CSV table of C-alpha atoms in Angstrom, one decimal:
chain,number,residue,atom,x,y,z
Q,108,MET,CA,-9.0,-40.0,20.1
Q,109,LEU,CA,-11.4,-42.7,20.4
Q,110,GLN,CA,-13.7,-43.2,17.5
Q,111,VAL,CA,-16.9,-45.3,17.7
Q,112,CYS,CA,-17.9,-47.2,14.5
Q,113,PRO,CA,-21.3,-48.8,15.6
Q,114,ASN,CA,-22.6,-50.7,12.5
Q,115,GLY,CA,-20.7,-50.7,9.2
Q,116,SER,CA,-21.9,-53.0,6.9
Q,117,ARG,CA,-23.0,-55.8,9.0
Q,118,ALA,CA,-26.4,-57.4,8.3
Q,119,GLN,CA,-27.3,-58.3,12.1
Q,120,GLY,CA,-26.8,-57.0,15.4
Q,121,VAL,CA,-26.0,-53.8,14.7
Q,122,PRO,CA,-27.9,-50.5,14.9
Q,123,VAL,CA,-29.5,-49.6,11.6
Q,124,THR,CA,-32.5,-47.0,11.7
Q,125,PRO,CA,-31.4,-43.4,12.6
Q,126,ASP,CA,-33.0,-43.9,16.3
Q,127,GLU,CA,-31.0,-46.9,16.8
Q,128,LEU,CA,-27.9,-45.1,15.7
Q,129,ALA,CA,-28.6,-42.3,17.7
Q,130,ALA,CA,-29.1,-44.4,20.8
Q,131,ALA,CA,-25.9,-46.5,20.2
Q,132,VAL,CA,-24.0,-43.1,19.7
Q,133,ARG,CA,-25.2,-41.6,22.9
Q,134,ALA,CA,-24.5,-44.3,25.0
Q,135,ALA,CA,-20.8,-44.7,23.4
Q,136,VAL,CA,-20.4,-41.1,24.0
Q,137,ASP,CA,-21.3,-41.4,27.7
Q,138,VAL,CA,-18.4,-43.9,28.1
Q,139,GLY,CA,-15.8,-42.1,26.2
Q,140,ALA,CA,-16.2,-42.3,22.4
Q,141,GLN,CA,-14.9,-38.8,21.1
Q,142,ASP,CA,-16.0,-39.1,17.5
Q,143,VAL,CA,-18.4,-41.3,15.2
Q,144,HIS,CA,-18.0,-43.2,11.9
Q,145,LEU,CA,-21.3,-44.7,10.9
Q,146,HIS,CA,-23.1,-46.2,7.6
Q,147,PRO,CA,-26.4,-44.9,7.0
Q,148,ARG,CA,-28.8,-47.3,5.5
Q,149,ASP,CA,-31.6,-47.2,3.2
Q,150,ALA,CA,-35.2,-49.0,3.6
Q,151,ALA,CA,-33.9,-52.4,3.0
Q,152,GLY,CA,-31.0,-52.0,5.5
Q,153,ALA,CA,-28.3,-51.5,2.8
Q,154,ASP,CA,-25.6,-48.9,3.1
Q,155,THR,CA,-26.5,-46.0,1.1
Q,156,MET,CA,-25.3,-42.5,0.4
Q,157,ASP,CA,-28.7,-41.2,-0.6
Q,158,PRO,CA,-29.1,-37.6,0.7
Q,159,ARG,CA,-32.4,-38.9,2.4
Q,160,HIS,CA,-30.8,-41.3,4.5
Q,161,VAL,CA,-27.7,-39.6,5.3
Q,162,ALA,CA,-29.9,-36.7,6.5
Q,163,ALA,CA,-31.8,-38.6,8.6
Q,164,ALA,CA,-29.1,-40.6,10.3
Q,165,LEU,CA,-26.9,-37.4,10.9
Q,166,SER,CA,-29.7,-35.3,12.3
Q,167,ALA,CA,-30.7,-38.0,14.7
Q,168,VAL,CA,-27.2,-38.7,15.9
Q,169,ARG,CA,-26.4,-35.2,16.3
Q,170,ALA,CA,-29.6,-34.5,18.4
Q,171,ALA,CA,-28.7,-37.2,20.6
Q,172,ALA,CA,-25.0,-36.5,21.2
Q,173,PRO,CA,-24.6,-32.8,20.1
Q,174,GLY,CA,-21.1,-31.4,19.4
Q,175,VAL,CA,-19.7,-34.9,18.7
Q,176,PRO,CA,-18.1,-35.1,15.2
Q,177,VAL,CA,-20.1,-37.4,13.1
Q,178,GLY,CA,-18.5,-39.2,9.6
Q,179,VAL,CA,-20.2,-41.4,7.1
Q,180,THR,CA,-18.7,-44.0,4.5
Q,181,THR,CA,-18.4,-43.2,0.8
Q,182,GLY,CA,-17.5,-47.0,-0.1
Q,183,ALA,CA,-17.8,-48.1,-3.5
Q,184,TRP,CA,-20.2,-50.9,-2.5
Q,185,THR,CA,-22.7,-47.9,-1.9
Q,186,ALA,CA,-22.7,-46.8,-5.4
Q,187,GLU,CA,-20.1,-48.5,-7.8
Q,188,ASP,CA,-19.6,-45.4,-10.2
Q,189,PRO,CA,-17.3,-43.0,-8.5
Q,190,ALA,CA,-19.4,-40.1,-10.7
Q,191,GLU,CA,-22.7,-41.2,-8.9
Q,192,ARG,CA,-20.9,-41.0,-5.4
Q,193,ALA,CA,-19.8,-37.7,-6.2
Q,194,ALA,CA,-23.3,-36.8,-7.5
Q,195,LEU,CA,-24.7,-37.8,-4.1
Q,196,ILE,CA,-22.1,-35.9,-2.1
Q,197,ARG,CA,-23.1,-33.0,-4.3
Q,198,ALA,CA,-26.7,-33.6,-3.4
Q,199,TRP,CA,-26.6,-34.0,0.3
Q,200,THR,CA,-28.7,-31.8,2.2
Q,201,VAL,CA,-27.2,-32.2,5.7
Q,202,LEU,CA,-23.3,-32.4,5.6
Q,203,PRO,CA,-21.3,-34.9,7.8
Q,204,ASP,CA,-18.3,-33.4,9.7
Q,205,HIS,CA,-16.0,-36.0,7.8
Q,206,ALA,CA,-16.4,-39.0,5.4
Q,207,SER,CA,-14.2,-41.7,4.6
Q,208,VAL,CA,-12.9,-42.4,1.3
Q,209,ASN,CA,-10.8,-45.7,0.4
Q,210,PHE,CA,-8.1,-45.0,-1.8
Q,211,HIS,CA,-7.7,-48.4,-3.1
Q,212,GLU,CA,-11.2,-47.8,-4.9
Q,213,ASP,CA,-11.6,-46.4,-8.5
Q,214,GLY,CA,-12.5,-42.5,-8.5
Q,215,ALA,CA,-11.2,-42.1,-4.9
Q,216,GLU,CA,-9.5,-39.0,-5.7
Q,217,ARG,CA,-12.8,-37.6,-7.3
Q,218,VAL,CA,-14.9,-38.5,-4.3
Q,219,ALA,CA,-12.4,-36.8,-1.8
Q,220,GLU,CA,-12.2,-33.8,-3.9
Q,221,THR,CA,-16.1,-33.4,-4.3
Q,222,LEU,CA,-16.0,-33.8,-0.3
Q,223,LEU,CA,-13.3,-31.3,0.2
Q,224,ASP,CA,-15.2,-28.8,-2.2
Q,225,ARG,CA,-18.3,-29.0,-0.1
Q,226,GLY,CA,-16.5,-28.4,3.2
Q,227,VAL,CA,-16.6,-32.1,4.4
Q,228,ALA,CA,-13.3,-33.2,5.9
Q,229,VAL,CA,-11.7,-36.7,4.5
Q,230,GLU,CA,-10.8,-39.6,6.2
Q,231,ALA,CA,-8.4,-41.1,3.6
Q,232,GLY,CA,-8.8,-44.9,4.1
Q,233,ILE,CA,-5.5,-47.0,3.5
Q,234,PHE,CA,-6.2,-50.7,3.3
Q,235,SER,CA,-3.5,-53.1,4.0
Q,236,GLY,CA,-2.6,-55.4,0.9
Q,237,THR,CA,-3.3,-52.7,-1.5
Q,238,GLU,CA,-1.6,-49.9,-3.3
Q,239,ALA,CA,-3.8,-47.2,-1.3
Q,240,ALA,CA,-0.6,-46.0,0.4
Q,241,ALA,CA,1.3,-44.9,-2.7
Q,242,ARG,CA,-1.7,-43.7,-4.6
Q,243,PHE,CA,-2.8,-41.4,-1.5
Q,244,LEU,CA,0.7,-40.1,-1.1
Q,245,ARG,CA,0.8,-39.2,-4.7
Q,246,TRP,CA,-2.6,-37.4,-4.6
Q,247,PRO,CA,-1.9,-33.5,-4.8
Q,248,ARG,CA,-4.4,-33.0,-1.9
Q,249,ALA,CA,-3.0,-35.4,0.6
Q,250,ARG,CA,-2.2,-32.9,3.1
Q,251,GLU,CA,-5.7,-31.4,3.1
Q,252,VAL,CA,-7.4,-34.5,4.7
Q,253,LEU,CA,-8.4,-34.8,8.3
Q,254,ARG,CA,-6.8,-37.8,9.2
Q,255,VAL,CA,-5.5,-41.3,7.7
Q,256,LEU,CA,-7.4,-44.4,8.7
Q,257,ALA,CA,-4.9,-47.0,8.4
Q,258,GLU,CA,-7.0,-50.2,8.0
Q,259,VAL,CA,-5.4,-53.5,8.8
Q,260,THR,CA,-7.8,-56.1,7.0
Q,261,ASP,CA,-5.4,-58.9,8.5
Q,262,THR,CA,-7.6,-60.8,10.8
Q,263,ASP,CA,-5.3,-63.2,12.2
Q,264,PRO,CA,-4.3,-62.1,15.9
Q,265,GLU,CA,-0.6,-63.5,15.3
Q,266,THR,CA,0.0,-61.6,12.4
Q,267,SER,CA,-2.2,-58.6,12.4
Q,268,THR,CA,0.4,-56.2,14.4
Q,269,GLY,CA,3.1,-57.1,11.8
Q,270,THR,CA,0.7,-56.1,9.0
Q,271,ALA,CA,-0.1,-53.0,10.9
Q,272,LYS,CA,3.5,-51.9,10.9
Q,273,ASP,CA,4.2,-52.5,7.5
Q,274,LEU,CA,1.0,-50.3,6.7
Q,275,LEU,CA,2.2,-47.6,8.9
Q,276,HIS,CA,5.7,-47.8,7.2
Q,277,ALA,CA,3.9,-47.6,3.7
Q,278,VAL,CA,1.7,-44.6,5.0
Q,279,GLY,CA,4.6,-42.9,6.5
Q,280,THR,CA,4.4,-39.2,8.1
Q,281,GLY,CA,5.3,-37.1,5.1
Q,282,HIS,CA,1.5,-36.2,4.9
Q,283,GLU,CA,1.8,-34.6,8.3
Q,284,ARG,CA,-1.8,-35.8,8.9
Q,285,PRO,CA,-2.9,-37.6,12.1
Q,286,VAL,CA,-3.4,-41.6,11.8
Q,287,LEU,CA,-6.1,-43.5,13.1
Q,288,LEU,CA,-5.0,-47.1,13.4
Q,289,HIS,CA,-7.6,-50.1,13.4
Q,290,GLY,CA,-7.9,-53.8,12.9
Q,291,GLU,CA,-11.0,-56.1,12.3
Q,292,ASP,CA,-12.2,-59.3,13.8
Q,293,GLY,CA,-9.4,-61.2,15.1
Q,294,GLY,CA,-6.8,-58.6,14.6
Q,295,ALA,CA,-9.1,-55.8,16.0
Q,296,TRP,CA,-7.7,-55.9,19.8
Q,297,PRO,CA,-4.2,-56.5,18.9
Q,298,VAL,CA,-3.9,-53.6,16.5
Q,299,LEU,CA,-5.9,-51.4,19.0
Q,300,ARG,CA,-3.3,-52.0,21.6
Q,301,LEU,CA,-0.2,-51.3,18.9
Q,302,ALA,CA,-2.2,-47.9,18.0
Q,303,VAL,CA,-2.2,-47.4,22.1
Q,304,ARG,CA,1.5,-48.1,22.0
Q,305,PHE,CA,2.2,-45.7,19.4
Q,306,ASN,CA,0.2,-42.8,20.6
Q,307,LEU,CA,-2.0,-43.1,17.7
Q,308,ASP,CA,-5.9,-42.7,17.4
Q,309,VAL,CA,-8.2,-45.7,17.7
Q,310,ARG,CA,-11.5,-46.9,16.8
Q,311,VAL,CA,-13.9,-49.7,17.9
Q,312,GLY,CA,-17.2,-50.7,17.5
Q,313,LEU,CA,-19.5,-53.6,16.2
Q,314,GLU,CA,-18.3,-52.6,12.7
Q,315,ASP,CA,-14.7,-53.6,13.6
Q,316,VAL,CA,-15.3,-56.4,16.1
Q,317,LEU,CA,-18.2,-58.5,17.6
Q,318,THR,CA,-16.0,-59.8,20.7
Q,319,LEU,CA,-14.3,-58.5,23.9
Q,320,PRO,CA,-10.3,-59.3,24.1
Q,321,ASP,CA,-11.3,-62.4,26.0
Q,322,GLY,CA,-13.3,-63.5,23.3
Q,323,THR,CA,-16.6,-63.1,24.8
Q,324,ALA,CA,-19.4,-61.5,22.6
Q,325,ALA,CA,-19.6,-57.8,23.2
Q,326,VAL,CA,-23.0,-57.1,24.3
Q,327,ASP,CA,-23.3,-53.6,22.5
Q,328,ASN,CA,-21.0,-50.9,21.3
Q,329,THR,CA,-20.9,-49.3,24.7
Q,330,ALA,CA,-18.9,-52.6,25.8
Q,331,LEU,CA,-16.3,-52.1,23.3
Q,332,VAL,CA,-16.0,-48.5,24.0
Q,333,GLN,CA,-15.8,-49.1,27.6
Q,334,THR,CA,-13.0,-51.9,27.2
Q,335,ALA,CA,-11.2,-49.9,24.6
Q,336,GLY,CA,-11.0,-46.8,27.1
Q,337,THR,CA,-9.7,-48.9,29.8
Q,338,LEU,CA,-6.8,-49.6,27.3
Q,339,LEU,CA,-6.2,-46.1,26.5
Q,340,GLN,CA,-5.6,-45.5,30.2
Q,341,ALA,CA,-3.6,-48.3,31.1
């Protein structure tokens, strides 16, 4: 499975408004993206879980790419208090197909359980260099998640694949859930190649990397997805 992550929290050069996200996702789907992870933004351009902005982003993207699963972030930077994040989820009027929960963040279990209770699938974000893997595996509902996001924060192209292997070892297979492995910036393409080699799900987009494997700037998300698709088919 190839997921596109069109914007993330980057400040410039990424789609921000619902219409921009819709156009970016439609173009990415046309060249092979099968799933979407996006960050809804507020009027100031900041990541948000506010029901109005989540609804606007989801509605626009679904209208442009019907039938494609769309997920959103629940990162702690959107609302520091996990109780507030849980309350925002309960207030959503339009539900995403899935949402990511970073298991190194305070209150991750509460946020994930609120999503599951609302019928929203959970992507369990397990960051390298944290205790997230152990914490996730201790959680009684670990086997209920949609997938594990093994997130390699090591951006060094020389060491990122080693970090990725360590992370996959920590996550293990006992949870019996699919694993999506991805890196970022300098580690994005080496980690993606490793994921392909291990037959894992992958993701790519301007949230994770701004350049193509040869170091040239990616024009847009479509160029990144096309390149990833070529690697998947090699």
